[in-house]
mmCIF file of C-alpha atoms in Angstrom:
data_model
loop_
_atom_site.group_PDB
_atom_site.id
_atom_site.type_symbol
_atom_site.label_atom_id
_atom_site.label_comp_id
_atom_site.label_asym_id
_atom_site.label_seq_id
_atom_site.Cartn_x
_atom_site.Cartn_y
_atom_site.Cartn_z
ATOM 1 C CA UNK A 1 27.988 -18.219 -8.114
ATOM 2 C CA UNK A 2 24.854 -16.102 -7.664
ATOM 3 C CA UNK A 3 21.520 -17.964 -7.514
ATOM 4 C CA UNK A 4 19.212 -17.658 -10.498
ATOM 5 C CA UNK A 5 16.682 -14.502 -10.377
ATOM 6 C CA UNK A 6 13.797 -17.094 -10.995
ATOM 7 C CA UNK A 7 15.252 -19.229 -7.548
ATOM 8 C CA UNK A 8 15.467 -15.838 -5.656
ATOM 9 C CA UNK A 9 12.028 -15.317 -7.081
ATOM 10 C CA UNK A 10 10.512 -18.342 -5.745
ATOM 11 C CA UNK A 11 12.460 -18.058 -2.175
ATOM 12 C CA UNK A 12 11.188 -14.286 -2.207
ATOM 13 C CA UNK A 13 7.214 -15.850 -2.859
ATOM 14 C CA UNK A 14 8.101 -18.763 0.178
ATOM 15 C CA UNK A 15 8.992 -15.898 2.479
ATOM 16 C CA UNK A 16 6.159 -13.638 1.749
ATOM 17 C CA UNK A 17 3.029 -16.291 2.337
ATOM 18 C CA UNK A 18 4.840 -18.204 4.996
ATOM 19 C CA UNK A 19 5.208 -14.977 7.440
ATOM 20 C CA UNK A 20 2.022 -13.367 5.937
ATOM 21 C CA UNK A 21 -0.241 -16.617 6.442
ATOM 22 C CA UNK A 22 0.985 -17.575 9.871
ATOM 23 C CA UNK A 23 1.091 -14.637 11.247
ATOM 24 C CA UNK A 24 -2.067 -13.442 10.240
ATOM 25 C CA UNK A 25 -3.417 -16.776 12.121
ATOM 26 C CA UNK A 26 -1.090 -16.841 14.879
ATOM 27 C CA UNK A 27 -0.348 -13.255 15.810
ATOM 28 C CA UNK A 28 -3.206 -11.466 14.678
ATOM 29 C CA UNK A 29 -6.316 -13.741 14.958
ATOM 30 C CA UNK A 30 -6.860 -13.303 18.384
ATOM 31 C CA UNK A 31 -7.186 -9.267 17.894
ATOM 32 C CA UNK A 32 -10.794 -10.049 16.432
ATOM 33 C CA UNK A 33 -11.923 -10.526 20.483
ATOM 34 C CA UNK A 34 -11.302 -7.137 20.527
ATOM 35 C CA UNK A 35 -13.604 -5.935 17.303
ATOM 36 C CA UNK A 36 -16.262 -7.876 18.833
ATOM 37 C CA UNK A 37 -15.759 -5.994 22.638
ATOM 38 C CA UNK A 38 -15.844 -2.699 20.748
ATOM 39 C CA UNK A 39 -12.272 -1.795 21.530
ATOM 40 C CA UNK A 40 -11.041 -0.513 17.791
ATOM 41 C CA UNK A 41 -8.765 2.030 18.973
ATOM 42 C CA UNK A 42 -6.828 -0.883 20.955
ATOM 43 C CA UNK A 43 -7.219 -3.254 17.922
ATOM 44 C CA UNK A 44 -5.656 -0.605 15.441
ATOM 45 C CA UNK A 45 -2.741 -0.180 17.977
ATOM 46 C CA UNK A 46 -2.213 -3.771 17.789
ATOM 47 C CA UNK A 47 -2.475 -4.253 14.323
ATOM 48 C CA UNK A 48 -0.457 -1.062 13.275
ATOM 49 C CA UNK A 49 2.794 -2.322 15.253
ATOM 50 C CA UNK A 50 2.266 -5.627 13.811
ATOM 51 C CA UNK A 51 2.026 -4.038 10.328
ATOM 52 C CA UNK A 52 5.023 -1.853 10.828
ATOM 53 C CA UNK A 53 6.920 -5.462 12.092
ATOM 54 C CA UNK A 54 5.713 -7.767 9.066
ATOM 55 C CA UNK A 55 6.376 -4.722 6.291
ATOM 56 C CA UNK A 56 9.895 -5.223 7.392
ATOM 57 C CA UNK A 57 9.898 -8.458 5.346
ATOM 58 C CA UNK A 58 8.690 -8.102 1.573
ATOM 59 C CA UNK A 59 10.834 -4.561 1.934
ATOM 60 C CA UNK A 60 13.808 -6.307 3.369
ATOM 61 C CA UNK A 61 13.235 -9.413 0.687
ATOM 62 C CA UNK A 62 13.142 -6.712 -2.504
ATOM 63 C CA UNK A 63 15.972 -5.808 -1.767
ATOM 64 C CA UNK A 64 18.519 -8.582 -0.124
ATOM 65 C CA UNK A 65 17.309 -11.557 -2.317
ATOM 66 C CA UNK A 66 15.882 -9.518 -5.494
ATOM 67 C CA UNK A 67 18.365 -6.061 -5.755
ATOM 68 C CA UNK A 68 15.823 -3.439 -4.938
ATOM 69 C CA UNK A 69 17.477 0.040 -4.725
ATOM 70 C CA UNK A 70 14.812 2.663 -3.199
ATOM 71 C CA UNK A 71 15.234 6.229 -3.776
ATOM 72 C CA UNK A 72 13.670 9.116 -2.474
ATOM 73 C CA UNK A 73 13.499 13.141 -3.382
ATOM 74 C CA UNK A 74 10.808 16.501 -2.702
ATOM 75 C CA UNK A 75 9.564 16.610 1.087
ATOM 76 C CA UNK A 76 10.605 14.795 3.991
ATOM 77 C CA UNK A 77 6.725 12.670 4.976
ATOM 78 C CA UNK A 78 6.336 12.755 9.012
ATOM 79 C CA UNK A 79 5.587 9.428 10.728
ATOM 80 C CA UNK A 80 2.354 10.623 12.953
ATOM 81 C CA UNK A 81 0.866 13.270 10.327
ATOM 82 C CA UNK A 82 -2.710 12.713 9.556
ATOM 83 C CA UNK A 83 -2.613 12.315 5.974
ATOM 84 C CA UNK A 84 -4.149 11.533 2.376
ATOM 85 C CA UNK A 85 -1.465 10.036 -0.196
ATOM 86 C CA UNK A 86 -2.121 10.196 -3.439
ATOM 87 C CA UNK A 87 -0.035 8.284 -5.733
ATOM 88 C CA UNK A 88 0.024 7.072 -9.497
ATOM 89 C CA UNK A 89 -0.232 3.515 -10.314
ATOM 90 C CA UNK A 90 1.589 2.380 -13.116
ATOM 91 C CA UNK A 91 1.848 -1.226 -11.777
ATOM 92 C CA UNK A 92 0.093 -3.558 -10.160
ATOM 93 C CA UNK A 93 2.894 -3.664 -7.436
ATOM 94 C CA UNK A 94 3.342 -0.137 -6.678
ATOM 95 C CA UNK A 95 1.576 -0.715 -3.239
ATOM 96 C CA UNK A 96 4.624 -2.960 -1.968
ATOM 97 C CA UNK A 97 7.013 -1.145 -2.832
ATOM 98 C CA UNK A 98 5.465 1.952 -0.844
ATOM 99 C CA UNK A 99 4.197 -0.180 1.944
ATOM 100 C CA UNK A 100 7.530 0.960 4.538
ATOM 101 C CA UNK A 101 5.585 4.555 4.025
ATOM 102 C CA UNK A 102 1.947 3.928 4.883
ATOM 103 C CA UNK A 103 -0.313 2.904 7.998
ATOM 104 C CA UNK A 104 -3.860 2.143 5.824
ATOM 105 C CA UNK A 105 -4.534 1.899 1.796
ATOM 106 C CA UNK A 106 -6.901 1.341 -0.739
ATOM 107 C CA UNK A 107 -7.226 -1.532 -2.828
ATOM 108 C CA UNK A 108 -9.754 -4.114 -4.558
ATOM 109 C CA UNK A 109 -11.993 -6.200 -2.842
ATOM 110 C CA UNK A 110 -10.427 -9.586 -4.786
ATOM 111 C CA UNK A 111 -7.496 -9.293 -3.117
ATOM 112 C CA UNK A 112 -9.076 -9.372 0.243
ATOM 113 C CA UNK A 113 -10.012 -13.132 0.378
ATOM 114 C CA UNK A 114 -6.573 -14.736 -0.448
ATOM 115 C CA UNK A 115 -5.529 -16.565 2.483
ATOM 116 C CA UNK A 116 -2.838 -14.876 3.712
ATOM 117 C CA UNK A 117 -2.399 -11.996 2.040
ATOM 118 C CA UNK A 118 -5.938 -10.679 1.787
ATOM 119 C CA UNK A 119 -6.495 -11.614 5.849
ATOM 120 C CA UNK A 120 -3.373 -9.635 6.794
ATOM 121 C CA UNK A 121 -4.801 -7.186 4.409
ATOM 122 C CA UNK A 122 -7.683 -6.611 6.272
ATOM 123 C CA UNK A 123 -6.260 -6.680 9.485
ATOM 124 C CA UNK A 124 -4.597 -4.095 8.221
ATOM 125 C CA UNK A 125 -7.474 -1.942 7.870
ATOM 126 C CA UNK A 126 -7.151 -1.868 3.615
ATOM 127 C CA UNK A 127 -10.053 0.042 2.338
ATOM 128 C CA UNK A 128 -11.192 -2.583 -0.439
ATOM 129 C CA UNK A 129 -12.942 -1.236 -3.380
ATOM 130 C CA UNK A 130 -15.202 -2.300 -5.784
ATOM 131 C CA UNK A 131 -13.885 0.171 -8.106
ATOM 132 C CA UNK A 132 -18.104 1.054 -8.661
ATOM 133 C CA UNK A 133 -18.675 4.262 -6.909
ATOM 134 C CA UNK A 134 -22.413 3.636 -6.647
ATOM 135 C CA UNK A 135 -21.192 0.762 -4.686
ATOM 136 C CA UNK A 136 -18.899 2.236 -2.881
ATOM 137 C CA UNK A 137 -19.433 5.236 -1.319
ATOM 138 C CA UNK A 138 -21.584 3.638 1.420
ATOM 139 C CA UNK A 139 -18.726 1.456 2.387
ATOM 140 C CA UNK A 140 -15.921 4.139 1.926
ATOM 141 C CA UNK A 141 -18.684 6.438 4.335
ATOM 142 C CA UNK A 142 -18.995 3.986 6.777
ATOM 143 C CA UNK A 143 -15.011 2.935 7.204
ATOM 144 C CA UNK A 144 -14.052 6.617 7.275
ATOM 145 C CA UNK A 145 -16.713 7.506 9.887
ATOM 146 C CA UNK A 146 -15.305 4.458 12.216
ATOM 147 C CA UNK A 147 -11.530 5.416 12.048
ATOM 148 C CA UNK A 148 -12.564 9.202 12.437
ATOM 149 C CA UNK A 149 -14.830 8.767 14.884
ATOM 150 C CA UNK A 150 -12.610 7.094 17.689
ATOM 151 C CA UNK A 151 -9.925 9.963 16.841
ATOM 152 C CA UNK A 152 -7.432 7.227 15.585
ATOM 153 C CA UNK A 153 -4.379 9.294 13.260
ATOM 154 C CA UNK A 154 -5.306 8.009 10.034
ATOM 155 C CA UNK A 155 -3.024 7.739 7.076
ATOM 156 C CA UNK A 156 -4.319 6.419 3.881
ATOM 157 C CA UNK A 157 -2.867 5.779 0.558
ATOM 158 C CA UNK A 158 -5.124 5.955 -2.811
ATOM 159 C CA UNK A 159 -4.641 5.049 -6.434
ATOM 160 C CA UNK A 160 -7.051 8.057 -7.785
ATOM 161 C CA UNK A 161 -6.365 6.523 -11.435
ATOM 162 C CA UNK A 162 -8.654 3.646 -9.960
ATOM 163 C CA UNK A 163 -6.616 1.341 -11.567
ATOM 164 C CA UNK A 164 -3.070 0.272 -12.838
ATOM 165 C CA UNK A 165 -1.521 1.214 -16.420
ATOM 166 C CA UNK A 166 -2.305 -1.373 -19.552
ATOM 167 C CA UNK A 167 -2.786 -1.693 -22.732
ATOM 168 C CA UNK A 168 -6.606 -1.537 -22.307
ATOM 169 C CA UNK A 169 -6.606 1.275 -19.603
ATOM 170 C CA UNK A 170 -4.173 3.248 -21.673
ATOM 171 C CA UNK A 171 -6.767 3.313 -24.427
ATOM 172 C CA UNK A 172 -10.015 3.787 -22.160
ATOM 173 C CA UNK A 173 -8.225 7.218 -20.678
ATOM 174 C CA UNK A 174 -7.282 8.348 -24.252
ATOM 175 C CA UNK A 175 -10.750 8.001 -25.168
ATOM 176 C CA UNK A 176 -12.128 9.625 -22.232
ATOM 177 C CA UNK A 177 -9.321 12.298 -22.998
ATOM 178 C CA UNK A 178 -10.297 13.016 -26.807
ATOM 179 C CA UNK A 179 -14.407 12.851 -25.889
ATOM 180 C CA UNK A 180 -14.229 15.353 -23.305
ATOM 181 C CA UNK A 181 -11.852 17.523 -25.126
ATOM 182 C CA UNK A 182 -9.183 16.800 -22.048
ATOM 183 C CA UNK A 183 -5.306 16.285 -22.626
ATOM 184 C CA UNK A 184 -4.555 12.731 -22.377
ATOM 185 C CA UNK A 185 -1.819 11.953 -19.954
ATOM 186 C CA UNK A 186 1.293 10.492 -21.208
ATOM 187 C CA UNK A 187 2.780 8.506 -18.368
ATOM 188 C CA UNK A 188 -0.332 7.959 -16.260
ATOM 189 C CA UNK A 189 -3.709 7.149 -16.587
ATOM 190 C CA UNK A 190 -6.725 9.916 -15.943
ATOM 191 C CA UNK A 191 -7.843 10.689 -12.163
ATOM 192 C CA UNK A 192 -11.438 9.242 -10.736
ATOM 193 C CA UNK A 193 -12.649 12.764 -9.574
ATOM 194 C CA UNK A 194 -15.544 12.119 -7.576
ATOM 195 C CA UNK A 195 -14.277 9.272 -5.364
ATOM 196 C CA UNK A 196 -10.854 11.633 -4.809
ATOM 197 C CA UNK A 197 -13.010 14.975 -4.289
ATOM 198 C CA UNK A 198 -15.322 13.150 -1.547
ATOM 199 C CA UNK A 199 -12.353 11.468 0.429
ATOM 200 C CA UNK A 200 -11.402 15.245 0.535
ATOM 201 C CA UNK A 201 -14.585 16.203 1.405
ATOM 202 C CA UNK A 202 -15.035 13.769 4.094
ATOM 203 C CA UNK A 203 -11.623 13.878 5.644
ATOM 204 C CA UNK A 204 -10.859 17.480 5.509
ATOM 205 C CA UNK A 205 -10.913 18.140 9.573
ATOM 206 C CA UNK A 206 -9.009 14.781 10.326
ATOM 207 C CA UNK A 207 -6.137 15.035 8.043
ATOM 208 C CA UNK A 208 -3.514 17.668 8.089
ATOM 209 C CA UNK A 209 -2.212 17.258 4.641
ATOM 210 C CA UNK A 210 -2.224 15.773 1.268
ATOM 211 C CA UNK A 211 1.146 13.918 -0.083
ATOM 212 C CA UNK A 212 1.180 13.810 -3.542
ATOM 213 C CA UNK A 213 3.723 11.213 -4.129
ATOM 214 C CA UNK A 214 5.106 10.144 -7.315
ATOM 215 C CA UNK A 215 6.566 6.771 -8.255
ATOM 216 C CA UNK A 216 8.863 6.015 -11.297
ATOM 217 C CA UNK A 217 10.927 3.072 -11.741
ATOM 218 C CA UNK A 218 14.528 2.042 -14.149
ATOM 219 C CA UNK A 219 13.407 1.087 -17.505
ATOM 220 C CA UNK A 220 9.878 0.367 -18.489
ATOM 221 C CA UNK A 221 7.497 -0.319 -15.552
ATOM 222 C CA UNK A 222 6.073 -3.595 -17.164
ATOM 223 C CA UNK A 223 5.605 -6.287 -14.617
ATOM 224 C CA UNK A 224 2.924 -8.021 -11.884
ATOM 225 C CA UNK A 225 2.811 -10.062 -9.330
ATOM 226 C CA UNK A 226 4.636 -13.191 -11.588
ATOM 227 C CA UNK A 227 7.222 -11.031 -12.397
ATOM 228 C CA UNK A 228 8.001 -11.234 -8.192
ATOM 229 C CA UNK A 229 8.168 -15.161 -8.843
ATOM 230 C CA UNK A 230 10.707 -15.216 -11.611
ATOM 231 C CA UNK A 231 12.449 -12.078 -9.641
ATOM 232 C CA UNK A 232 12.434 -9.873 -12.943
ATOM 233 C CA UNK A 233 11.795 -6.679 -10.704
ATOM 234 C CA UNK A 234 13.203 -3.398 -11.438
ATOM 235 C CA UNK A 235 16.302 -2.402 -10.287
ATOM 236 C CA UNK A 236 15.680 0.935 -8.680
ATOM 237 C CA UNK A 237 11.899 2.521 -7.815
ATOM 238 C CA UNK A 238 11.914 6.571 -7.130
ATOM 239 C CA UNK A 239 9.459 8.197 -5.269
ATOM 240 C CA UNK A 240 9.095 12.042 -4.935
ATOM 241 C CA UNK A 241 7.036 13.446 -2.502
ATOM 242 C CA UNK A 242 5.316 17.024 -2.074
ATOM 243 C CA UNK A 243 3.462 18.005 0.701
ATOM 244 C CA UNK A 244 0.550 20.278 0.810
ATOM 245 C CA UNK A 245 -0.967 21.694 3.597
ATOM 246 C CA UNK A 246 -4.989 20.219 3.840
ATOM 247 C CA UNK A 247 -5.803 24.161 4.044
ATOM 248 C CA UNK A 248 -4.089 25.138 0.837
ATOM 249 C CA UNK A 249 -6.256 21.993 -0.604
ATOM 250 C CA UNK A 250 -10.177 24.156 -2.427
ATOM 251 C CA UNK A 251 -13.108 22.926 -0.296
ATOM 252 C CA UNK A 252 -15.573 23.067 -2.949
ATOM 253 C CA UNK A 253 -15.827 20.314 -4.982
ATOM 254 C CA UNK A 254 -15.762 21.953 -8.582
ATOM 255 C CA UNK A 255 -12.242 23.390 -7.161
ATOM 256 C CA UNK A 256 -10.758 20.838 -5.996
ATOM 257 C CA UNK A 257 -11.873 18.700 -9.144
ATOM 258 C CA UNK A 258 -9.874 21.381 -11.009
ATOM 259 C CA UNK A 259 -6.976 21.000 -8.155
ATOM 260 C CA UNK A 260 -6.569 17.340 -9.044
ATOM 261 C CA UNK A 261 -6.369 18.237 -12.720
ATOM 262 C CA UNK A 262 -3.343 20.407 -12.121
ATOM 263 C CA UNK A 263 -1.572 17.826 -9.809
ATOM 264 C CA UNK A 264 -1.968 15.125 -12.278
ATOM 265 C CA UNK A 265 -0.744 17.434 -15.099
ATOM 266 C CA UNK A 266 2.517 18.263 -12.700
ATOM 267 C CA UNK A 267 2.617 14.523 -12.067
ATOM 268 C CA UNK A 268 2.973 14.163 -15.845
ATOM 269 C CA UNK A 269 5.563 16.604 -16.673
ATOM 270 C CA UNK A 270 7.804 15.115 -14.114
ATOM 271 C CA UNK A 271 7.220 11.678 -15.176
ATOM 272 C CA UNK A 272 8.025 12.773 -18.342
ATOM 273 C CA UNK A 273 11.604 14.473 -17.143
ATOM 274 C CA UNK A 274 12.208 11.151 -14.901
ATOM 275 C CA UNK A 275 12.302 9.092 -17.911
ATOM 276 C CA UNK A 276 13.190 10.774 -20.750
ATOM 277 C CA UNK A 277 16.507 11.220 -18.111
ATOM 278 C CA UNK A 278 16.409 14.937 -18.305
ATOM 279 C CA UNK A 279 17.046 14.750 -14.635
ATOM 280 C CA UNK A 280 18.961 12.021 -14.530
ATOM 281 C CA UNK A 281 18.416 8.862 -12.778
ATOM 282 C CA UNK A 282 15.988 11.181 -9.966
ATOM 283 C CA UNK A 283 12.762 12.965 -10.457
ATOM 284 C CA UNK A 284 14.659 15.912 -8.398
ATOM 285 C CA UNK A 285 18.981 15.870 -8.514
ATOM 286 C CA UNK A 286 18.484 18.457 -5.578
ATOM 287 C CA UNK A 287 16.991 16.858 -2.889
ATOM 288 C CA UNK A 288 17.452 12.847 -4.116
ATOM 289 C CA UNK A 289 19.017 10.378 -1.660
ATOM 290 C CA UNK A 290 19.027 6.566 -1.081
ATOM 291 C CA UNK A 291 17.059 5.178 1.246
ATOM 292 C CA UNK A 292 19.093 1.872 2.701
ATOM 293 C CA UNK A 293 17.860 0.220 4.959
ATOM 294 C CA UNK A 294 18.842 0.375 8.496
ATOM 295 C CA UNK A 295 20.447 -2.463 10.422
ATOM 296 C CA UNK A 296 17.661 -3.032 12.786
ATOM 297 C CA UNK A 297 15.631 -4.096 9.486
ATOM 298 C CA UNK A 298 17.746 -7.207 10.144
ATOM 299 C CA UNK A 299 16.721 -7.633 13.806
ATOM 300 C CA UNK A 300 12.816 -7.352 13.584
ATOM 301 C CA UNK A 301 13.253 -9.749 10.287
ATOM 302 C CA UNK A 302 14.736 -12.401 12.690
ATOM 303 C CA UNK A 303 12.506 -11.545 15.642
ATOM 304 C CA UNK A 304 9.890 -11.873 13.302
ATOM 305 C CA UNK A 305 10.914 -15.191 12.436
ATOM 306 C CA UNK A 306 12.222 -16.144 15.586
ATOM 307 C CA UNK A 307 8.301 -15.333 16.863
ATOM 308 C CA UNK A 308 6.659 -17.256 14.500
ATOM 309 C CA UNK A 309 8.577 -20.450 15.066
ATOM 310 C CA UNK A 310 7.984 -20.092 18.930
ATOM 311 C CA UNK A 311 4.573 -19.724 18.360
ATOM 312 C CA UNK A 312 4.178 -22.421 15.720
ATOM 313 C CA UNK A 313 5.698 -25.020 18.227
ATOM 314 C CA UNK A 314 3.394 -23.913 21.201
ATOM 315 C CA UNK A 315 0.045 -24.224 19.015
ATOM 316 C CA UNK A 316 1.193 -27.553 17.278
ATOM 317 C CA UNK A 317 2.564 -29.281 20.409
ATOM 318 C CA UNK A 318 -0.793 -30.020 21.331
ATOM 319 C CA UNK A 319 -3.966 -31.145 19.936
ATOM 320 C CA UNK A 320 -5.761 -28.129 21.485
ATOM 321 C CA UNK A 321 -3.495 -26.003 19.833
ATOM 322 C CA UNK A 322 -3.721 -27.802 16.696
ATOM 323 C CA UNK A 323 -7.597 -27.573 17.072
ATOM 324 C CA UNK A 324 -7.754 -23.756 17.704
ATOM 325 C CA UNK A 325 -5.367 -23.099 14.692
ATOM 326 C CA UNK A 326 -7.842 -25.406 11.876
ATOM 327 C CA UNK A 327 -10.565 -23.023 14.258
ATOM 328 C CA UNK A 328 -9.496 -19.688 13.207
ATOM 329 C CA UNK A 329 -8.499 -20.619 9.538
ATOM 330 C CA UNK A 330 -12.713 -21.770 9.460
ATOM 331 C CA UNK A 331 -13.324 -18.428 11.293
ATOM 332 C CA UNK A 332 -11.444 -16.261 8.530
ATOM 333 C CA UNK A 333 -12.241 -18.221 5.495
ATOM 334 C CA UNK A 334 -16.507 -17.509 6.722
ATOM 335 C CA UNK A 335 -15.847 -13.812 7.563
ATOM 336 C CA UNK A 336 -14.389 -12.851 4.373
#
């Protein structure tokens, strides 16, 4: 008899902030020696094999314990191409389910302070916003500037709608829409031009292209973070992807403004296609596949695992080891 989705649901939840909390104190807390001995580019080596290794788990839990099919159509993305992803955000989980693609990402500054979750985040190097552009651009500047700077491949993932799809956001972008005599958007909510155009701006030199990058999901995408505890998740997420060349990207900002219009009015129309299933169950029947995943998900799952325990029993065999772990859980909850 197959376990209730709500008991998946909960086991998915246990499997997330166990591995997420511990290993954020026991496999990545020591990488802040190397922040404070100036040695980023080391510290985002670290930290970007360590993301790759954990993002095998909520990706691997979607879809063993809660059903998750992924598919994919458009472009095939490259693994080491400097890049700025753009993608729509019609829920507030959009962001895991994309996370095997991505290396860095944008999100809001509450989430950074969960323990756990918002640590790994920012090992992670997540951009946290304020979603208040006069507050900030000084701190989107200055984290740009340090990742550029040192020459590090960047690859970062934004939500230009600023926000995910509701009720209330749905009827803030229709007003925007009908007072600036703009066409309101029927499956997504109205780009934030001027933080968009300046990551542009800024990063045009350090990227090589722009992804635009779709995401659509089976039946109405209408769920949260509780929906992941009662395991009411969708049963397939599609993702098409379109590459564009950074140079075929305007350089001034009026044209680009106007660029982003046009993307988002593509975006749209093939939204609309997707799920009024006038191409079937894909945004593209052409160049749609599955995306399974591999069997060596299964192996860096365990090793994961396996790592953690190993770990655990070294630091809690001792009362030093007990004393540095109650340490670094001080250190993080005073740093963020």
């Amino acid at each position: 008899m197959a376990a209730p989705s709500k008991v998946k649901g909960t086991i998915f939840i246990l499997w997330l902030v166990f591995t997420a909390y511990f290993g954020v104190v026991l496999v990545q807390g020591w990488t802040l020696l190397l922040l404070l001995a100036g040695l980023l580019p080391l510290y985002r080596f670290y930290n970007d094999w360590v993301s790759w290794f954990w993002f095998h788990v909520p990706i691997t839990g979607l879809e063993w314990l809660l059903g998750l099919q992924v598919h994919v159509s458009g472009d095939i993305p490259l693994d080491d191409e400097r890049a700025l992803i753009l993608m729509n955000h019609p829920t507030r989980l959009d962001w895991m389910f994309f996370w095997s693609f991505l290396k860095d990402m944008a999100d809001s500054t509450m989430k950074k302070k969960i323990p756990g979750f918002g640590w790994a985040m920012q090992f992670f190097c997540f951009l946290f916003l304020s979603r208040s552009w006069d507050r900030d651009e000084p701190h989107v500047n200055s984290w740009l500037d340090r990742f550029t700077g040192v020459g590090y491949p960047l690859q970062l993932l934004i939500f230009p709608e600023g926000t995910n799809i509701s009720p209330t956001t749905r009827e803030r972008t229709i007003a925007f829409a009908e007072k600036n005599g703009l066409k309101a958007p029927r499956h997504l909510l109205l780009p934030r031009v001027k933080g968009t155009v300046h990551l542009l701006k800024h990063l045009r030199g350090h990227i090589d292209t722009v992804w635009d990058v779709t995401i659509g999901y089976s039946g109405k995408p209408e769920f949260s973070e509780k929906s992941l505890l009662t395991g009411a998740v969708p049963d397939e997420v599609h993702f098409h992807l379109s590459r564009i060349p950074i140079s075929e990207v305007p350089a001034e900002e009026d044209e680009a403004a106007a660029w982003l219009a046009r993307l988002w009015d593509e975006k749209d129309d093939r939204l609309e296609k997707f799920y009024s299933k006038a191409t079937g169950r894909s945004m593209d029947a052409a160049t749609s596949r599955r995306v399974p995943l591999p069997w060596t998900t299964s192996v860096v799952v365990v090793a994961w695992f396996l790592l953690l325990a190993v770990i655990f029993f070294i630091l809690w065999s001792s009362w030093w080891g007990a004393a540095m772990y109650v340490a670094a859980n001080i250190l993080f909850v005073v740093l963020t």
